Amino acid sequence: MPRTQTVLSATALLAVAHAAPAQSLFDLSVIAVQDRAVQGMPGATWETLRTPMIDGFGDVAFSSEVRETGFPFDAVFKTDGALLMPVVADDDPAPGVLFAQFDIDRDTPTLASDGRLVLLATLVNSPVSGVDTTNDFVFYEWENGAFTLRFRESQFILNSYKAPANRTPPVRGTPSPGVFAFSGTFDLFGDPNGASRSGVWKYEDNVLTPVALIDDPGIDLIFPGGDWQSFNESAINDSGVMTFGANAGSQNQNVYRWTDGSFETIARSFDSAPDFPGFQFARFLTTDINNQGDVVFTTQFKFFNGGFANFIGIFRGGNGPVENIAVESQPAPGFPAGSVYSELYSYNFDPVPAQNDRGDVLFDAAVGVPGSGMLNGGYFLHRDGVATPIARFRDPLPHGDEISSFNNDPILLDNGDVVFIINASLYAYRDATGQLESVLLAGDTIDLSADTDPAELVMIDRLLSVDIEQNPRTVSARGSFVAHMELTNGDEVIVRGRLINRGCPADIDFDGDVDLGDFGVFGAEFGRTDCAPTTNPCGADLDGDGDVDLGDFGLFGSLFGGACP
């Protein structure tokens, strides 16, 4: 029987003990524990766990190596509420391709906020087929329990793809937008010469549309007459509006915004760089777009006399004049006089600055004083023309430590909050207070016994990755997260939880205190008995026991009127 028909239970809870005085326990849902049994698969155990993702409903997807009766294989899993289901595994039949089977290998799926699972996988020959499909690369969407084949390598040589963020709150059962941006080569069927065209493409509703193709005439070039020669990776928003950088020769480079066949130039090489006197744009490196149509791009520069300058800058355009976000060699705010951005992207693993739908831009930079070497560095949040450092090396942390390392790409949420892994622990920067809050710390002790005796206490060694639910249903939902972490016994685990302020759990509206605003939310939820940490969260379930009762009221009353640490 195909493994995709098996349903697994994932309702065990972790009790987490930590040092915060205001709350000693909160609940996390266990998704997988390395070397433990995979429920519903007799004889199977979790082996290598890979980076998990979470969608707008709090459901989680990840790939893993699983060992069954001594033989390892790879599989992709996804939760549906409290249930964990294998989606596809090695040797499962490949839908839509005769005589072919999946070879999952290490391909990590992409999980859209609306629950669509996008899988890039390799096909291998079915043992009885006699048909050569070896290493045929395929692109599938998985939704509502079924696969849809979108492309095969024989049709499309995929260099990169990007799904929109889908920040619009999702509704279960509604059709997904199914919109993706592609960069790659597509075989033009029916062309008498068997031509293939490379470029930027948009996929929507089973239709692949060429946006810009190599050897086509460039648009709005500073030196007319050039043909497009190459493109940067494209980006797309929820409305299907795209952005990308295009090269039509060394003197012709543009950043475009594309809407249903219409091109708009955001920036061109030889344009003067705003608020950077004496410099022009030379080469564009990355682009991104939000749901408001703001385009953030990174660029290198040239002097007005024609020589190239060894600086990188971040700019934004699309809804007004192009705006200077940050440029190497310019002053760095929040540091001693004379400090400048000495290097952008010093700590970030992804060189594309993050932006949200209200126009905030998050970026990282090393900071130094010219002639004196690096002084410090960290992450900055740019809003309304001003960049503010929100996490810097050697800044104090809530529990007595100081920042010594950034361990992943932080996640910028639409409300201005930012989620980090700092010093191998999970922290949330709250925009309302301007403070970092600890969520899950290296050194916390977790109980893997799922409320059975005796307790099995294991300490967290380090957080490996985190992903955040981008569409909390209400403020009191507090936002679910999925974390991949390593324990001090060497095992890895994947868990779900909520982004609470562990030092101030009664701050339900995240404004830095416990006041009448929080009491209003508490009163509206009092009496609920259907609370679940991730699938149906209650902001007022302060003790995490599944309801909002007098126990929660006592904890709320003890914190009412106070400011949060």
Coordinates of C-alpha atoms in Angstrom, one line a residue:
M1 CA 0.0 0.0 0.0
P2 CA 1.4 3.5 -0.8
R3 CA 2.8 5.3 2.2
T4 CA 0.8 8.4 1.2
Q5 CA -2.3 6.7 2.5
T6 CA -1.0 6.3 6.1
V7 CA -2.2 8.8 8.8
L8 CA 0.1 9.4 11.8
S9 CA -0.8 10.9 15.1
A10 CA 1.2 13.8 16.4
T11 CA -0.6 15.0 19.6
A12 CA 2.2 14.5 22.1
L13 CA 3.1 17.5 24.2
L14 CA 6.4 18.8 25.4
A15 CA 6.6 20.4 28.8
V16 CA 9.3 23.1 28.7
A17 CA 10.9 24.3 31.9
H18 CA 12.9 27.5 31.9
A19 CA 14.1 30.3 34.1
A20 CA 11.4 32.9 33.4
P21 CA 9.7 33.6 36.8
A22 CA 6.3 34.6 35.4
Q23 CA 5.6 31.3 33.6
S24 CA 7.3 27.9 34.2
L25 CA 5.5 25.8 31.6
F26 CA 4.0 26.1 28.1
D27 CA 3.1 23.5 25.5
L28 CA 4.8 22.5 22.3
S29 CA 3.4 19.9 19.9
V30 CA 5.9 17.2 19.0
I31 CA 6.2 16.6 15.2
A32 CA 9.2 14.3 15.0
V33 CA 12.0 13.0 17.3
Q34 CA 15.1 11.6 15.7
D35 CA 15.6 7.8 16.3
R36 CA 12.1 7.5 17.7
A37 CA 9.3 5.5 16.1
V38 CA 7.2 6.9 13.3
Q39 CA 3.7 6.3 14.5
G40 CA 1.6 4.4 11.9
M41 CA 4.7 2.9 10.2
P42 CA 5.6 -0.3 12.0
G43 CA 9.3 -0.8 12.3
A44 CA 10.1 2.7 11.0
T45 CA 12.1 5.4 12.8
W46 CA 12.9 9.0 12.1
E47 CA 16.5 9.4 10.8
T48 CA 17.7 12.7 9.3
L49 CA 15.2 15.5 9.9
R50 CA 15.3 18.5 7.6
T51 CA 14.2 22.1 7.8
P52 CA 10.5 22.4 8.4
M53 CA 8.1 25.1 7.2
I54 CA 4.7 26.3 8.5
D55 CA 1.7 27.7 6.6
G56 CA -1.0 30.2 7.4
F57 CA -3.1 27.5 9.2
G58 CA -0.3 26.4 11.5
D59 CA 0.3 23.2 9.5
V60 CA 3.9 22.0 9.0
A61 CA 5.7 20.3 6.1
F62 CA 9.2 18.9 6.0
S63 CA 11.3 16.1 4.4
S64 CA 13.1 13.4 6.3
E65 CA 15.1 10.3 5.9
V66 CA 13.1 7.4 7.5
R67 CA 14.4 3.9 8.3
E68 CA 12.0 1.0 7.9
T69 CA 13.1 -2.6 8.6
G70 CA 16.7 -1.7 8.1
F71 CA 16.3 0.2 4.8
P72 CA 16.5 4.0 4.6
F73 CA 14.3 6.1 2.3
D74 CA 13.3 9.7 2.0
A75 CA 9.8 11.1 2.4
V76 CA 7.9 14.3 2.6
F77 CA 5.4 14.8 5.5
K78 CA 2.7 17.4 6.2
T79 CA 0.4 18.0 9.1
D80 CA -3.3 18.6 9.0
G81 CA -4.1 20.0 12.4
A82 CA -3.0 17.3 14.9
L83 CA -2.5 14.7 12.2
L84 CA 0.8 14.1 10.5
M85 CA 0.6 12.5 7.0
P86 CA 3.3 11.3 4.6
V87 CA 2.8 13.0 1.3
V88 CA 5.2 11.1 -0.9
A89 CA 8.1 8.8 -0.4
D90 CA 10.9 7.2 -2.5
D91 CA 9.6 4.6 -5.0
D92 CA 6.0 5.9 -4.9
P93 CA 4.4 6.1 -8.4
A94 CA 4.8 9.5 -10.0
P95 CA 1.4 10.9 -10.9
G96 CA 1.0 11.9 -14.5
V97 CA 4.2 10.1 -15.6
L98 CA 4.0 6.5 -16.8
F99 CA 6.4 3.9 -15.5
A100 CA 8.2 6.4 -13.2
Q101 CA 8.8 6.5 -9.4
F102 CA 9.8 9.3 -7.1
D103 CA 13.4 9.7 -5.9
I104 CA 12.9 12.3 -3.1
D105 CA 16.7 12.6 -2.3
R106 CA 17.2 15.8 -0.3
D107 CA 14.7 18.0 -2.2
T108 CA 13.0 20.2 0.5
P109 CA 9.5 21.1 -0.3
T110 CA 8.2 24.7 -0.3
L111 CA 5.0 25.3 1.7
A112 CA 2.9 28.3 0.6
S113 CA 0.9 30.2 3.3
D114 CA -2.4 28.9 1.8
G115 CA -1.3 25.3 2.3
R116 CA -0.1 24.4 -1.1
L117 CA 3.0 22.2 -1.1
V118 CA 5.4 22.6 -4.0
L119 CA 7.8 19.8 -4.6
L120 CA 10.8 19.6 -6.9
A121 CA 11.8 16.0 -7.3
T122 CA 13.7 13.5 -9.5
L123 CA 12.0 10.6 -11.2
V124 CA 13.6 7.2 -11.7
N125 CA 12.5 4.2 -13.8
S126 CA 9.9 1.8 -12.5
P127 CA 11.7 -1.5 -12.2
V128 CA 9.3 -3.1 -14.7
S129 CA 9.0 -0.2 -17.1
G130 CA 11.8 -0.5 -19.6
V131 CA 11.2 3.2 -20.2
D132 CA 14.0 5.7 -19.7
T133 CA 12.8 8.4 -17.3
T134 CA 16.0 8.4 -15.2
N135 CA 16.8 11.8 -13.6
D136 CA 13.8 13.4 -15.2
F137 CA 13.2 16.5 -13.0
V138 CA 9.6 17.3 -12.1
F139 CA 7.7 20.2 -10.5
Y140 CA 4.5 19.2 -8.6
E141 CA 1.9 21.0 -6.6
W142 CA 0.2 19.0 -3.8
E143 CA -3.1 20.3 -2.4
N144 CA -6.1 18.8 -0.7
G145 CA -4.5 15.3 -0.8
A146 CA -3.6 15.2 -4.5
F147 CA -0.6 15.9 -6.8
T148 CA -0.8 18.1 -9.9
L149 CA 2.1 17.7 -12.3
R150 CA 3.1 21.1 -13.6
F151 CA 6.3 20.6 -15.5
R152 CA 8.9 18.0 -16.4
E153 CA 12.5 18.6 -17.3
S154 CA 11.8 17.4 -20.9
Q155 CA 9.6 20.5 -21.1
F156 CA 11.2 23.0 -18.8
I157 CA 14.8 23.3 -17.5
L158 CA 14.2 25.1 -14.2
N159 CA 16.9 27.3 -12.8
S160 CA 14.9 28.8 -10.0
Y161 CA 11.3 29.5 -8.9
K162 CA 9.7 31.6 -6.3
A163 CA 6.1 31.4 -4.9
P164 CA 4.4 34.5 -3.6
A165 CA 4.2 35.0 0.1
N166 CA 0.4 34.7 0.0
R167 CA 0.0 37.1 3.0
T168 CA -3.7 37.4 2.4
P169 CA -5.3 35.4 5.2
P170 CA -6.1 31.9 3.8
V171 CA -9.4 30.2 4.0
R172 CA -9.5 26.4 4.1
G173 CA -11.2 24.8 1.0
T174 CA -10.9 27.8 -1.2
P175 CA -8.9 27.5 -4.5
S176 CA -5.3 28.6 -4.2
P177 CA -4.0 31.3 -6.6
G178 CA -1.5 28.9 -8.0
V179 CA 0.8 31.7 -9.1
F180 CA 4.6 31.3 -9.4
A181 CA 7.5 33.1 -10.9
F182 CA 10.1 31.0 -12.8
S183 CA 13.6 31.4 -14.3
G184 CA 14.6 28.8 -16.8
T185 CA 14.5 27.3 -20.3
F186 CA 11.3 26.2 -21.9
D187 CA 11.1 24.0 -25.0
L188 CA 8.7 25.6 -27.5
F189 CA 6.5 22.8 -28.7
G190 CA 5.3 23.1 -32.2
D191 CA 8.3 25.3 -33.2
P192 CA 9.6 23.8 -36.5
N193 CA 13.2 24.4 -35.4
G194 CA 12.7 22.8 -32.0
A195 CA 13.7 26.0 -30.4
S196 CA 14.2 26.5 -26.7
R197 CA 13.9 29.9 -25.0
S198 CA 15.5 30.9 -21.7
G199 CA 14.1 33.7 -19.6
V200 CA 11.6 34.7 -17.0
W201 CA 8.1 33.1 -16.9
K202 CA 4.9 33.4 -15.0
Y203 CA 2.8 30.4 -14.2
E204 CA -0.9 30.9 -13.3
D205 CA -4.0 28.7 -13.6
N206 CA -2.1 26.1 -15.7
V207 CA -0.9 28.7 -18.1
L208 CA 2.8 29.4 -18.6
T209 CA 3.4 33.0 -19.9
P210 CA 6.8 34.3 -21.1
V211 CA 7.6 37.5 -19.4
A212 CA 11.0 38.3 -20.8
L213 CA 13.2 36.1 -23.0
I214 CA 16.8 36.1 -24.0
D215 CA 17.5 37.6 -27.4
D216 CA 14.3 39.6 -27.4
P217 CA 14.7 43.4 -27.6
G218 CA 15.3 45.1 -24.3
I219 CA 12.8 47.6 -23.1
D220 CA 13.4 51.2 -22.0
L221 CA 17.2 50.9 -22.2
I222 CA 19.6 53.7 -21.6
F223 CA 21.3 52.8 -24.9
P224 CA 18.5 51.6 -27.2
G225 CA 19.0 48.6 -29.5
G226 CA 20.3 45.9 -27.1
D227 CA 18.7 42.5 -26.7
W228 CA 18.3 40.8 -23.3
Q229 CA 21.2 38.5 -22.5
S230 CA 20.5 37.4 -18.9
F231 CA 18.1 37.9 -16.0
N232 CA 18.4 37.9 -12.2
E233 CA 16.1 35.7 -10.2
S234 CA 12.5 37.0 -10.4
A235 CA 10.1 37.7 -7.5
I236 CA 6.3 37.8 -7.4
N237 CA 3.6 39.0 -5.1
D238 CA 0.2 37.7 -4.3
S239 CA -1.4 39.6 -7.2
G240 CA 1.0 38.1 -9.7
V241 CA 3.0 41.3 -10.2
M242 CA 6.6 40.4 -10.8
T243 CA 10.0 42.1 -10.6
F244 CA 13.4 41.1 -11.9
G245 CA 16.7 42.5 -13.1
A246 CA 17.7 42.3 -16.8
N247 CA 21.0 42.6 -18.6
A248 CA 21.0 43.8 -22.2
G249 CA 24.8 44.3 -22.4
S250 CA 27.3 45.7 -20.0
Q251 CA 25.9 49.3 -20.4
N252 CA 22.2 48.3 -20.3
Q253 CA 20.9 46.9 -17.0
N254 CA 17.4 47.6 -15.7
V255 CA 15.1 46.6 -12.8
Y256 CA 11.6 46.1 -14.0
R257 CA 8.1 45.7 -12.5
W258 CA 5.9 43.6 -14.7
T259 CA 2.1 43.6 -14.5
D260 CA 0.0 41.5 -17.0
G261 CA 2.3 42.2 -20.0
S262 CA 3.1 45.8 -19.0
F263 CA 6.7 46.8 -18.1
E264 CA 7.6 49.6 -15.7
T265 CA 11.2 50.6 -15.2
I266 CA 12.2 51.0 -11.6
A267 CA 15.9 51.7 -12.1
R268 CA 18.5 51.7 -14.9
S269 CA 22.3 51.6 -15.0
F270 CA 23.6 55.2 -15.2
D271 CA 20.7 56.6 -13.1
S272 CA 22.1 58.8 -10.3
A273 CA 22.0 57.0 -7.0
P274 CA 19.7 58.9 -4.6
D275 CA 21.4 60.5 -1.6
F276 CA 24.8 59.1 -2.8
P277 CA 26.4 62.1 -4.6
G278 CA 28.8 61.3 -7.4
F279 CA 27.6 57.7 -8.0
Q280 CA 25.4 56.0 -10.5
F281 CA 23.8 52.6 -10.6
A282 CA 26.0 50.0 -12.4
R283 CA 24.8 46.5 -11.9
F284 CA 21.7 45.1 -10.2
L285 CA 22.1 42.1 -8.0
T286 CA 18.7 41.1 -6.4
T287 CA 15.1 42.2 -6.4
D288 CA 12.0 41.6 -4.3
I289 CA 8.4 42.9 -4.3
N290 CA 5.7 43.1 -1.7
N291 CA 1.9 43.2 -2.0
Q292 CA 1.9 47.0 -2.3
G293 CA 4.2 46.9 -5.3
D294 CA 7.3 48.2 -3.6
V295 CA 10.4 46.9 -5.2
V296 CA 13.6 46.5 -3.1
F297 CA 16.8 46.0 -5.1
T298 CA 20.5 45.7 -4.4
T299 CA 23.0 47.3 -6.7
Q300 CA 26.7 48.0 -7.3
F301 CA 27.8 51.5 -8.4
K302 CA 30.0 53.4 -10.8
F303 CA 31.6 56.8 -10.5
F304 CA 30.3 59.5 -12.8
N305 CA 33.6 59.4 -14.5
G306 CA 32.9 55.8 -15.5
G307 CA 35.0 53.7 -13.1
F308 CA 33.4 51.1 -11.0
A309 CA 33.0 51.6 -7.2
N310 CA 33.4 48.8 -4.8
F311 CA 30.2 49.5 -2.9
I312 CA 26.9 47.8 -2.5
G313 CA 23.6 49.6 -1.8
I314 CA 20.0 48.8 -1.0
F315 CA 17.2 50.9 -2.6
R316 CA 13.5 50.8 -3.0
G317 CA 11.2 52.1 -5.8
G318 CA 7.9 51.5 -7.4
N319 CA 5.6 53.8 -5.4
G320 CA 7.3 57.1 -5.8
P321 CA 11.0 58.2 -6.3
V322 CA 13.7 55.6 -5.7
E323 CA 14.7 55.7 -2.0
N324 CA 18.1 55.0 -0.5
I325 CA 17.8 52.4 2.3
A326 CA 21.5 51.7 3.0
V327 CA 24.8 52.0 1.2
E328 CA 28.2 50.8 2.2
S329 CA 30.4 53.7 3.4
Q330 CA 27.4 55.8 4.5
P331 CA 26.8 56.6 8.2
A332 CA 25.3 53.8 10.3
P333 CA 22.7 55.0 12.8
G334 CA 22.7 53.9 16.4
F335 CA 26.5 53.6 16.6
P336 CA 29.3 56.0 17.7
A337 CA 30.0 59.1 15.6
G338 CA 32.1 58.3 12.5
S339 CA 30.6 54.7 12.2
V340 CA 29.6 53.6 8.7
Y341 CA 28.1 50.6 7.0
S342 CA 31.3 48.8 6.1
E343 CA 29.7 45.6 4.6
L344 CA 26.1 44.7 3.9
Y345 CA 25.0 41.1 4.2
S346 CA 27.7 40.2 6.7
Y347 CA 25.6 37.7 8.7
N348 CA 22.6 37.0 6.5
F349 CA 22.6 33.8 4.5
D350 CA 20.2 35.3 1.9
P351 CA 21.5 38.4 0.2
V352 CA 17.9 39.7 -0.5
P353 CA 16.7 42.2 2.0
A354 CA 13.4 41.3 3.7
Q355 CA 10.4 43.6 3.4
N356 CA 6.8 43.4 4.6
D357 CA 3.6 44.8 3.2
R358 CA 3.7 48.0 5.3
G359 CA 7.0 49.0 3.7
D360 CA 9.5 48.0 6.4
V361 CA 12.9 46.7 5.1
L362 CA 15.1 44.5 7.3
F363 CA 18.8 44.2 6.4
D364 CA 22.1 43.4 8.2
A365 CA 25.4 45.1 8.1
A366 CA 28.8 45.1 9.6
V367 CA 29.7 48.6 11.0
G368 CA 33.1 50.2 11.5
V369 CA 35.0 53.4 11.7
P370 CA 37.1 54.0 8.6
G371 CA 40.8 53.2 9.4
S372 CA 39.9 51.5 12.7
G373 CA 38.5 48.2 11.5
M374 CA 35.1 46.7 12.3
L375 CA 33.5 48.1 15.4
N376 CA 30.2 46.1 15.6
G377 CA 27.2 45.2 13.4
G378 CA 23.8 43.7 13.4
Y379 CA 20.3 44.0 12.0
F380 CA 18.5 47.2 11.0
L381 CA 14.8 47.9 10.4
H382 CA 14.2 50.7 7.9
R383 CA 10.8 52.6 8.1
D384 CA 9.6 56.0 7.0
G385 CA 13.1 57.0 5.8
V386 CA 14.9 56.0 9.0
A387 CA 17.0 52.9 9.7
T388 CA 17.1 51.7 13.3
P389 CA 19.4 49.0 14.7
I390 CA 17.2 46.3 16.4
A391 CA 19.8 43.7 17.3
R392 CA 23.5 44.3 17.6
F393 CA 26.5 42.3 18.7
R394 CA 27.0 42.7 22.4
D395 CA 23.5 44.0 23.0
P396 CA 22.1 42.6 26.3
L397 CA 19.6 39.8 26.0
P398 CA 16.5 39.4 28.4
H399 CA 18.1 36.6 30.5
G400 CA 21.5 38.1 31.2
D401 CA 23.5 37.0 28.2
E402 CA 24.6 39.3 25.3
I403 CA 24.4 38.8 21.5
S404 CA 27.4 36.9 20.2
S405 CA 26.0 35.2 17.1
F406 CA 23.1 35.3 14.6
N407 CA 22.3 31.8 13.5
N408 CA 19.7 32.1 10.7
D409 CA 17.9 34.5 8.3
P410 CA 15.5 36.4 10.6
I411 CA 11.8 36.6 9.6
L412 CA 10.1 40.0 9.2
L413 CA 6.4 39.9 9.9
D414 CA 3.8 42.3 8.5
N415 CA 3.2 43.9 12.0
G416 CA 6.9 44.8 12.2
D417 CA 8.0 42.0 14.6
V418 CA 11.1 40.1 13.7
V419 CA 12.0 36.5 14.7
F420 CA 15.6 35.6 15.2
I421 CA 17.8 32.7 16.2
I422 CA 20.4 34.4 18.4
N423 CA 23.1 32.5 20.3
A424 CA 21.3 29.3 19.2
S425 CA 18.1 30.4 21.0
L426 CA 14.8 31.7 19.7
Y427 CA 13.9 35.4 20.2
A428 CA 11.2 37.8 18.9
Y429 CA 11.8 41.5 18.4
R430 CA 8.5 43.3 19.3
D431 CA 7.9 46.4 17.2
A432 CA 5.4 47.8 19.8
T433 CA 8.1 47.9 22.5
G434 CA 11.3 47.9 20.6
Q435 CA 12.6 45.1 22.8
L436 CA 13.8 41.5 22.2
E437 CA 11.8 38.8 24.0
S438 CA 13.0 35.3 24.6
V439 CA 10.8 32.5 23.3
L440 CA 12.8 29.2 23.5
L441 CA 16.4 29.1 24.9
A442 CA 19.3 26.8 24.6
G443 CA 19.5 25.3 28.0
D444 CA 15.7 24.9 28.4
T445 CA 14.8 21.4 29.6
I446 CA 12.0 19.6 27.8
D447 CA 10.1 16.5 28.8
L448 CA 9.8 14.0 26.0
S449 CA 7.6 11.6 27.9
A450 CA 4.3 13.1 26.7
D451 CA 2.9 13.5 30.2
T452 CA 3.6 9.8 31.2
D453 CA 5.7 8.7 34.1
P454 CA 8.6 8.7 34.5
A455 CA 9.5 12.1 33.0
E456 CA 12.2 12.0 30.3
L457 CA 14.0 15.4 30.7
V458 CA 16.4 16.4 27.9
M459 CA 18.1 19.8 27.5
I460 CA 18.0 21.9 24.3
D461 CA 21.5 22.3 22.9
R462 CA 20.7 24.7 20.0
L463 CA 18.0 25.9 17.7
L464 CA 18.7 25.0 14.0
S465 CA 15.9 26.7 12.2
V466 CA 12.5 28.4 12.7
D467 CA 9.6 29.3 10.5
I468 CA 6.6 31.5 11.5
E469 CA 3.0 31.4 10.6
Q470 CA 2.6 34.5 8.5
N471 CA -1.2 34.9 9.0
P472 CA -2.3 34.7 12.6
R473 CA -6.0 34.6 12.6
T474 CA -6.3 37.1 15.5
V475 CA -3.9 39.1 17.7
S476 CA -4.6 36.6 20.5
A477 CA -3.5 33.7 18.3
R478 CA 0.1 34.9 19.1
G479 CA 1.4 33.3 15.9
S480 CA 2.5 29.7 15.6
F481 CA 6.1 28.7 14.9
V482 CA 7.8 25.5 13.9
A483 CA 11.3 24.9 15.2
H484 CA 14.0 22.4 14.3
M485 CA 16.5 21.9 17.2
E486 CA 19.2 19.7 18.5
L487 CA 19.1 18.3 22.1
T488 CA 22.1 17.7 24.3
N489 CA 21.7 13.9 23.9
G490 CA 22.5 14.4 20.2
D491 CA 18.9 13.9 18.9
E492 CA 17.1 16.3 16.7
V493 CA 13.4 17.2 17.1
I494 CA 10.8 19.2 15.2
V495 CA 8.1 21.0 17.3
R496 CA 5.4 23.5 17.0
G497 CA 4.6 26.3 19.5
R498 CA 3.4 29.8 20.0
L499 CA 5.3 33.1 20.0
I500 CA 4.6 34.1 23.5
N501 CA 6.6 36.4 25.8
R502 CA 7.7 33.8 28.3
G503 CA 8.5 36.5 30.8
C504 CA 5.1 38.1 30.4
P505 CA 2.5 35.7 29.1
A506 CA -0.5 38.0 30.0
D507 CA 0.7 40.6 27.5
I508 CA -1.9 39.2 25.0
D509 CA -1.8 42.1 22.6
F510 CA 2.0 42.5 22.6
D511 CA 2.1 46.2 23.6
G512 CA 4.6 45.8 26.4
D513 CA 2.3 45.8 29.4
V514 CA -0.7 44.0 30.9
D515 CA -3.6 46.4 30.9
L516 CA -7.3 46.8 30.0
G517 CA -6.6 46.0 26.3
D518 CA -5.3 42.5 27.4
F519 CA -8.3 42.2 29.8
G520 CA -10.7 42.8 27.0
V521 CA -9.2 39.9 25.0
F522 CA -9.1 37.7 28.2
G523 CA -12.8 38.4 28.9
A524 CA -13.8 37.6 25.4
E525 CA -12.1 34.2 25.6
F526 CA -13.0 33.3 29.2
G527 CA -14.8 30.0 29.4
R528 CA -13.3 28.5 26.2
T529 CA -12.4 24.8 26.4
D530 CA -11.3 24.2 22.8
C531 CA -7.8 25.7 23.0
A532 CA -4.9 24.0 21.2
P533 CA -1.4 25.4 21.0
T534 CA -1.2 25.6 17.2
T535 CA -4.4 24.4 15.6
N536 CA -6.9 26.5 17.7
P537 CA -4.9 28.8 19.9
C538 CA -6.4 30.9 22.7
G539 CA -4.3 34.0 23.7
A540 CA -5.8 33.9 27.2
D541 CA -4.9 30.2 27.9
L542 CA -2.0 31.4 29.9
D543 CA -1.2 28.1 31.6
G544 CA -1.5 26.1 28.4
D545 CA -4.0 23.5 29.7
G546 CA -6.5 23.8 26.8
D547 CA -9.0 26.1 28.4
V548 CA -9.5 29.7 29.7
D549 CA -10.6 29.3 33.3
L550 CA -9.9 30.6 36.9
G551 CA -6.4 29.2 36.8
D552 CA -5.6 31.6 33.9
F553 CA -7.5 34.4 35.6
G554 CA -5.3 34.0 38.7
L555 CA -2.2 34.3 36.6
F556 CA -3.6 37.2 34.7
G557 CA -4.5 39.0 37.9
S558 CA -1.0 38.6 39.3
L559 CA 0.5 40.4 36.3
F560 CA -2.2 43.0 35.7
G561 CA -1.0 46.6 35.8
G562 CA 2.6 45.8 35.3
A563 CA 5.1 46.5 32.5
C564 CA 6.7 43.5 30.8
P565 CA 10.4 42.8 31.2

